[in-house]
Amino acid sequence: MTGADACLASQLLPADVARIEASAGWRKERVEVLDVSVGRVIVKGHRPRRKPARHRALNAVARLVGVPILRAVPVHGGAASQAVEIRRLRALRAAGVRVPELLHVAPEYFVMRWLGGNHLASALSEGVPAAFDLWREAANAILDTHRRGQYLSQCFGRNVIVGTAADVAGFQGFIDFEDDPLEVMGLPEAQVRDWLIYLQSTLWQVPATPSQIDAVLDACLQGESESVRRLFALACRRLAWLRRLPAHRRWGRDTLAVRAVATLAHRWRQRHGA
Ligand SMILES: Nc1ncnc2c1ncn2[C@@H]1O[C@H](COP(=O)(O)OP(=O)(O)O)[C@@H](O)[C@H]1O
Ligand SMILES: [Mg+2]
């Protein structure tokens, strides 16, 4: 724990902390949802250094098409990852980005506000009626994050919490900040990487026509800085040929996901002459 972590005044009562420390849940499963004095919270423990398996597809594409910004960012694991996540959560919240409120930091875990039990990836795969609206809302939230001078890093559909009930509807916030792309790249690269990660993880399941999708993308990229637009155009140039990947489901979701982004990249080039 760093000095800065120790400075966080806990928002929890000593009884809440005692209950969390006695709980086996987060030690076993790494995350645990608990109802405590301040409401529903999530406890996140450390995880051992992880092989970047879940970034494999992105890494392969990055190598294949020479878009280095798609490369995975190092995840240090253990206490170092927790320190990164706490730093990023604080910076994002201070900038006004919707991320969970940090409630308590301890050497082996931290506690944050629970944002809800649904994420965008499941809303898309279940095909809920609001799926396209949720996708557009989250895209606008990414733009808003960038306009505040910030970046996300792991804005995969499963890290975008959404509400799909009548009482809790719409985008609720971004989660999961264990890596910091600014360790290995600049701000505009990290922001373009956010778009590519978001598109790669969601686009293939978005229930909308190409022109509806393009309208959202054009409006969002219009709001980005010149350097982000330039890097995005470059990525589109490098990715567009992958639209020729096979479209059949038996080729697996990674192929479908990359193909969907490549098809969008091709359309982008046609519209913008990039
Ligand atoms: N603040 C939060 N609100 C709601 N659910 C959360 C929150 N933080 C984490 N989760 C849940 O815990 C899971 C794992 O947490 P996450 O931060 O994404 O870690 P990782 O993906 O690295 O395991 C998430 O997929 C989500 O279901
Ligand atoms: Mg996650």
CSV table of C-alpha atoms and ligand atoms in Angstrom, one decimal:
chain,number,residue,atom,x,y,z
A,1,MET,CA,0.0,0.0,0.0
A,2,THR,CA,1.4,3.4,-0.9
A,3,GLY,CA,1.2,6.5,1.2
A,4,ALA,CA,-1.5,7.9,-1.0
A,5,ASP,CA,-3.7,4.8,-0.5
A,6,ALA,CA,-3.3,5.1,3.3
A,7,CYS,CA,-4.6,8.6,3.1
A,8,LEU,CA,-8.0,7.6,1.9
A,9,ALA,CA,-10.4,8.1,4.7
A,10,SER,CA,-12.5,5.0,4.8
A,11,GLN,CA,-16.2,5.5,4.1
A,12,LEU,CA,-17.1,2.3,5.9
A,13,LEU,CA,-17.8,1.6,9.6
A,14,PRO,CA,-15.4,-0.5,11.6
A,15,ALA,CA,-18.0,-3.2,11.7
A,16,ASP,CA,-18.2,-3.3,7.9
A,17,VAL,CA,-14.5,-3.6,7.6
A,18,ALA,CA,-14.4,-6.4,10.2
A,19,ARG,CA,-17.1,-8.3,8.3
A,20,ILE,CA,-15.2,-7.9,5.0
A,21,GLU,CA,-11.9,-9.0,6.6
A,22,ALA,CA,-13.6,-12.1,8.0
A,23,SER,CA,-15.2,-13.0,4.7
A,24,ALA,CA,-13.9,-15.9,2.6
A,25,GLY,CA,-15.8,-14.8,-0.6
A,26,TRP,CA,-13.4,-12.2,-2.1
A,27,ARG,CA,-10.3,-14.3,-1.1
A,28,LYS,CA,-11.7,-17.3,-2.9
A,29,GLU,CA,-13.5,-15.6,-5.9
A,30,ARG,CA,-11.5,-12.4,-5.9
A,31,VAL,CA,-14.6,-10.2,-6.1
A,32,GLU,CA,-17.5,-10.3,-3.7
A,33,VAL,CA,-20.7,-8.2,-3.5
A,34,LEU,CA,-21.8,-7.3,0.0
A,35,ASP,CA,-24.5,-5.2,1.6
A,36,VAL,CA,-23.0,-3.0,4.3
A,37,SER,CA,-23.9,0.3,6.1
A,38,VAL,CA,-23.4,2.5,3.0
A,39,GLY,CA,-25.3,0.2,0.7
A,40,ARG,CA,-24.2,-2.4,-1.8
A,41,VAL,CA,-20.5,-2.6,-2.4
A,42,ILE,CA,-18.0,-4.8,-4.2
A,43,VAL,CA,-14.8,-6.0,-2.6
A,44,LYS,CA,-12.0,-6.7,-5.0
A,45,GLY,CA,-8.9,-8.7,-3.9
A,46,HIS,CA,-5.6,-9.3,-5.7
A,47,ARG,CA,-5.2,-11.6,-8.5
A,48,PRO,CA,-1.9,-13.4,-9.3
A,49,ARG,CA,0.0,-12.1,-12.3
A,50,ARG,CA,-2.1,-13.1,-15.3
A,51,LYS,CA,-1.1,-14.4,-18.7
A,52,PRO,CA,-2.6,-11.9,-21.1
A,53,ALA,CA,-4.7,-14.7,-22.7
A,54,ARG,CA,-7.8,-12.6,-23.0
A,55,HIS,CA,-5.9,-10.1,-25.1
A,56,ARG,CA,-4.7,-12.8,-27.4
A,57,ALA,CA,-7.0,-12.0,-30.3
A,58,LEU,CA,-6.2,-8.3,-30.1
A,59,ASN,CA,-2.5,-9.0,-29.9
A,60,ALA,CA,-2.7,-11.2,-33.0
A,61,VAL,CA,-4.6,-8.6,-34.9
A,62,ALA,CA,-2.1,-5.9,-33.7
A,63,ARG,CA,0.8,-7.9,-35.1
A,64,LEU,CA,-1.0,-8.8,-38.3
A,65,VAL,CA,-2.0,-5.4,-39.3
A,66,GLY,CA,0.7,-3.3,-37.6
A,67,VAL,CA,-1.5,-1.4,-35.3
A,68,PRO,CA,0.7,-1.3,-32.3
A,69,ILE,CA,-1.8,0.6,-30.2
A,70,LEU,CA,-4.0,-2.5,-30.1
A,71,ARG,CA,-1.3,-4.3,-28.2
A,72,ALA,CA,-2.1,-5.4,-24.6
A,73,VAL,CA,-0.8,-3.1,-21.9
A,74,PRO,CA,1.2,-4.8,-19.1
A,75,VAL,CA,-0.9,-6.0,-16.2
A,76,HIS,CA,1.5,-6.3,-13.2
A,77,GLY,CA,-0.7,-8.4,-10.9
A,78,GLY,CA,-1.1,-8.3,-7.1
A,79,ALA,CA,-0.5,-5.2,-5.1
A,80,ALA,CA,1.0,-3.3,-8.1
A,81,SER,CA,-2.3,-3.8,-10.1
A,82,GLN,CA,-4.3,-2.7,-7.2
A,83,ALA,CA,-2.2,0.5,-6.9
A,84,VAL,CA,-2.8,1.2,-10.6
A,85,GLU,CA,-6.6,0.6,-10.3
A,86,ILE,CA,-6.9,2.9,-7.3
A,87,ARG,CA,-4.9,5.6,-9.0
A,88,ARG,CA,-7.0,5.4,-12.2
A,89,LEU,CA,-10.3,5.3,-10.3
A,90,ARG,CA,-9.3,8.4,-8.4
A,91,ALA,CA,-8.2,10.3,-11.5
A,92,LEU,CA,-11.2,9.3,-13.5
A,93,ARG,CA,-13.7,10.2,-10.8
A,94,ALA,CA,-11.9,13.5,-10.2
A,95,ALA,CA,-12.3,14.2,-13.9
A,96,GLY,CA,-16.1,13.5,-13.7
A,97,VAL,CA,-16.1,10.2,-15.5
A,98,ARG,CA,-18.7,7.7,-14.2
A,99,VAL,CA,-16.6,5.0,-12.4
A,100,PRO,CA,-17.3,3.4,-9.0
A,101,GLU,CA,-16.7,5.5,-5.9
A,102,LEU,CA,-13.8,4.2,-3.9
A,103,LEU,CA,-14.9,3.5,-0.3
A,104,HIS,CA,-12.0,1.7,1.5
A,105,VAL,CA,-8.5,0.6,0.6
A,106,ALA,CA,-6.6,-2.1,2.5
A,107,PRO,CA,-3.3,-3.9,1.6
A,108,GLU,CA,-5.0,-7.0,0.2
A,109,TYR,CA,-8.2,-5.6,-1.2
A,110,PHE,CA,-10.2,-2.5,-1.9
A,111,VAL,CA,-13.9,-1.7,-1.6
A,112,MET,CA,-16.0,0.3,-4.2
A,113,ARG,CA,-19.6,1.1,-4.8
A,114,TRP,CA,-21.5,-1.6,-6.7
A,115,LEU,CA,-22.9,-0.2,-10.0
A,116,GLY,CA,-25.3,-3.0,-10.8
A,117,GLY,CA,-25.4,-6.5,-12.1
A,118,ASN,CA,-25.7,-6.1,-15.8
A,119,HIS,CA,-23.1,-5.3,-18.4
A,120,LEU,CA,-23.3,-4.2,-22.0
A,121,ALA,CA,-21.9,-7.5,-23.4
A,122,SER,CA,-24.7,-9.5,-22.0
A,123,ALA,CA,-27.3,-6.9,-22.9
A,124,LEU,CA,-26.1,-7.2,-26.5
A,125,SER,CA,-25.9,-11.0,-26.6
A,126,GLU,CA,-29.4,-11.2,-25.0
A,127,GLY,CA,-30.6,-8.7,-27.5
A,128,VAL,CA,-32.6,-6.6,-25.0
A,129,PRO,CA,-34.8,-4.0,-26.7
A,130,ALA,CA,-32.6,-1.1,-25.5
A,131,ALA,CA,-29.3,-2.8,-26.7
A,132,PHE,CA,-28.6,-0.2,-29.5
A,133,ASP,CA,-29.4,2.7,-27.2
A,134,LEU,CA,-27.1,1.3,-24.5
A,135,TRP,CA,-24.3,0.9,-27.0
A,136,ARG,CA,-24.7,4.5,-28.3
A,137,GLU,CA,-24.9,5.8,-24.7
A,138,ALA,CA,-21.7,4.0,-23.8
A,139,ALA,CA,-20.0,5.3,-27.0
A,140,ASN,CA,-20.9,8.8,-26.0
A,141,ALA,CA,-19.6,8.1,-22.5
A,142,ILE,CA,-16.2,7.1,-24.0
A,143,LEU,CA,-16.1,10.4,-26.0
A,144,ASP,CA,-17.0,12.3,-22.8
A,145,THR,CA,-14.2,10.6,-21.0
A,146,HIS,CA,-11.7,11.6,-23.7
A,147,ARG,CA,-13.0,15.2,-23.7
A,148,ARG,CA,-12.2,15.3,-20.0
A,149,GLY,CA,-8.6,14.5,-20.9
A,150,GLN,CA,-8.9,10.9,-19.7
A,151,TYR,CA,-8.8,7.3,-21.1
A,152,LEU,CA,-10.2,3.9,-20.0
A,153,SER,CA,-8.0,1.1,-21.3
A,154,GLN,CA,-10.3,-1.9,-20.7
A,155,CYS,CA,-13.6,-0.7,-22.1
A,156,PHE,CA,-14.7,-4.1,-23.3
A,157,GLY,CA,-18.5,-4.6,-23.3
A,158,ARG,CA,-18.3,-6.7,-20.1
A,159,ASN,CA,-16.6,-3.7,-18.3
A,160,VAL,CA,-19.5,-1.3,-19.2
A,161,ILE,CA,-22.2,-1.6,-16.5
A,162,VAL,CA,-25.7,-0.9,-17.7
A,163,GLY,CA,-29.2,-0.9,-16.2
A,164,THR,CA,-31.8,-2.8,-18.2
A,165,ALA,CA,-34.7,-2.5,-15.7
A,166,ALA,CA,-37.3,0.2,-15.7
A,167,ASP,CA,-36.0,1.7,-12.4
A,168,VAL,CA,-32.3,1.5,-13.3
A,169,ALA,CA,-31.9,2.1,-17.0
A,170,GLY,CA,-29.0,3.2,-19.2
A,171,PHE,CA,-25.3,3.5,-18.8
A,172,GLN,CA,-24.2,3.2,-15.2
A,173,GLY,CA,-20.4,3.4,-15.4
A,174,PHE,CA,-17.1,1.8,-16.5
A,175,ILE,CA,-15.2,-0.7,-14.3
A,176,ASP,CA,-11.8,-2.5,-14.3
A,177,PHE,CA,-8.7,-0.3,-14.4
A,178,GLU,CA,-5.8,-2.6,-13.5
A,179,ASP,CA,-3.6,-1.5,-16.3
A,180,ASP,CA,-2.5,1.9,-17.4
A,181,PRO,CA,-1.8,2.3,-21.1
A,182,LEU,CA,0.1,5.5,-20.5
A,183,GLU,CA,3.0,3.3,-19.2
A,184,VAL,CA,3.6,2.3,-22.8
A,185,MET,CA,1.9,4.9,-25.1
A,186,GLY,CA,0.7,8.5,-25.4
A,187,LEU,CA,-2.7,9.9,-24.6
A,188,PRO,CA,-4.1,10.0,-28.2
A,189,GLU,CA,-2.9,6.4,-28.8
A,190,ALA,CA,-4.6,5.3,-25.6
A,191,GLN,CA,-7.8,7.0,-26.6
A,192,VAL,CA,-7.9,5.4,-30.1
A,193,ARG,CA,-7.1,2.1,-28.4
A,194,ASP,CA,-10.3,2.7,-26.3
A,195,TRP,CA,-12.4,3.0,-29.5
A,196,LEU,CA,-10.8,-0.1,-31.1
A,197,ILE,CA,-11.3,-2.2,-27.9
A,198,TYR,CA,-14.9,-1.0,-27.5
A,199,LEU,CA,-15.7,-1.7,-31.2
A,200,GLN,CA,-13.9,-5.0,-31.3
A,201,SER,CA,-15.8,-6.3,-28.2
A,202,THR,CA,-19.3,-5.0,-29.0
A,203,LEU,CA,-19.8,-4.2,-32.7
A,204,TRP,CA,-20.5,-7.7,-34.0
A,205,GLN,CA,-23.5,-8.0,-31.7
A,206,VAL,CA,-25.0,-4.5,-32.1
A,207,PRO,CA,-28.6,-4.7,-33.4
A,208,ALA,CA,-28.5,-1.8,-35.9
A,209,THR,CA,-28.0,-1.0,-39.5
A,210,PRO,CA,-24.5,0.0,-40.8
A,211,SER,CA,-25.8,3.6,-41.3
A,212,GLN,CA,-27.1,3.8,-37.7
A,213,ILE,CA,-23.7,2.6,-36.5
A,214,ASP,CA,-21.8,4.9,-38.8
A,215,ALA,CA,-23.8,7.9,-37.6
A,216,VAL,CA,-22.9,7.1,-33.9
A,217,LEU,CA,-19.2,6.7,-34.8
A,218,ASP,CA,-19.0,9.8,-37.0
A,219,ALA,CA,-20.6,11.9,-34.3
A,220,CYS,CA,-18.2,10.5,-31.6
A,221,LEU,CA,-15.1,10.9,-33.7
A,222,GLN,CA,-16.1,14.4,-34.7
A,223,GLY,CA,-15.9,15.3,-31.0
A,224,GLU,CA,-12.3,13.8,-30.7
A,225,SER,CA,-9.0,15.7,-31.0
A,226,GLU,CA,-7.3,16.0,-34.4
A,227,SER,CA,-4.6,13.5,-33.4
A,228,VAL,CA,-7.2,10.9,-32.3
A,229,ARG,CA,-9.0,11.2,-35.6
A,230,ARG,CA,-5.7,10.9,-37.5
A,231,LEU,CA,-4.7,7.8,-35.6
A,232,PHE,CA,-8.2,6.3,-36.0
A,233,ALA,CA,-8.0,6.9,-39.8
A,234,LEU,CA,-4.6,5.1,-39.8
A,235,ALA,CA,-6.0,2.1,-37.9
A,236,CYS,CA,-8.9,2.0,-40.4
A,237,ARG,CA,-6.4,1.9,-43.3
A,238,ARG,CA,-4.5,-1.0,-41.7
A,239,LEU,CA,-7.6,-2.9,-40.6
A,240,ALA,CA,-9.9,-2.6,-43.6
A,241,TRP,CA,-8.6,-5.6,-45.6
A,242,LEU,CA,-9.6,-7.9,-42.7
A,243,ARG,CA,-13.2,-7.5,-43.8
A,244,ARG,CA,-12.5,-10.4,-46.1
A,245,LEU,CA,-12.3,-12.8,-43.2
A,246,PRO,CA,-14.9,-15.5,-43.3
A,247,ALA,CA,-18.3,-14.4,-42.0
A,248,HIS,CA,-19.6,-17.8,-40.8
A,249,ARG,CA,-20.1,-18.3,-37.1
A,250,ARG,CA,-18.1,-21.5,-37.1
A,251,TRP,CA,-14.9,-19.4,-37.4
A,252,GLY,CA,-15.5,-18.3,-33.9
A,253,ARG,CA,-16.4,-15.0,-32.3
A,254,ASP,CA,-12.9,-13.5,-32.4
A,255,THR,CA,-13.0,-13.7,-36.2
A,256,LEU,CA,-16.5,-12.3,-36.3
A,257,ALA,CA,-15.5,-9.5,-34.0
A,258,VAL,CA,-12.4,-8.5,-36.0
A,259,ARG,CA,-14.4,-8.8,-39.3
A,260,ALA,CA,-17.1,-6.5,-38.0
A,261,VAL,CA,-14.5,-3.8,-37.0
A,262,ALA,CA,-12.7,-4.2,-40.4
A,263,THR,CA,-16.0,-3.8,-42.3
A,264,LEU,CA,-16.7,-0.6,-40.3
A,265,ALA,CA,-13.1,0.6,-41.0
A,266,HIS,CA,-13.7,0.1,-44.7
A,267,ARG,CA,-16.9,2.1,-44.6
A,268,TRP,CA,-15.0,4.8,-42.6
A,269,ARG,CA,-12.4,5.0,-45.4
A,270,GLN,CA,-15.1,5.3,-48.0
A,271,ARG,CA,-16.9,8.1,-46.2
A,272,HIS,CA,-13.8,10.1,-45.2
A,273,GLY,CA,-11.4,9.2,-48.0
A,274,ALA,CA,-9.0,8.0,-45.3
B,1,LIG,N1,-18.2,-1.5,-9.2
B,1,LIG,C1,-18.7,-2.6,-9.7
B,1,LIG,N2,-20.1,-2.7,-9.8
B,1,LIG,C2,-20.6,-3.8,-10.2
B,1,LIG,N3,-20.0,-5.0,-10.6
B,1,LIG,C3,-18.6,-4.9,-10.5
B,1,LIG,C4,-17.9,-3.8,-10.0
B,1,LIG,N4,-16.6,-4.0,-10.0
B,1,LIG,C5,-16.5,-5.3,-10.5
B,1,LIG,N5,-17.7,-5.9,-10.7
B,1,LIG,C6,-18.0,-7.2,-11.2
B,1,LIG,O1,-16.9,-8.1,-10.9
B,1,LIG,C7,-16.3,-8.6,-12.1
B,1,LIG,C8,-14.8,-8.6,-12.1
B,1,LIG,O2,-14.3,-7.3,-11.8
B,1,LIG,P1,-13.3,-6.5,-12.8
B,1,LIG,O3,-13.0,-5.2,-12.2
B,1,LIG,O4,-13.9,-6.4,-14.2
B,1,LIG,O5,-12.1,-7.5,-12.8
B,1,LIG,P2,-11.4,-8.5,-13.8
B,1,LIG,O6,-12.2,-8.4,-15.1
B,1,LIG,O7,-10.1,-8.0,-14.0
B,1,LIG,O8,-11.6,-9.8,-13.1
B,1,LIG,C9,-16.9,-7.7,-13.2
B,1,LIG,O9,-17.0,-8.4,-14.4
B,1,LIG,C10,-18.3,-7.3,-12.6
B,1,LIG,O10,-19.2,-8.4,-12.8
B,2,MG,MG,-13.5,-7.1,-16.0
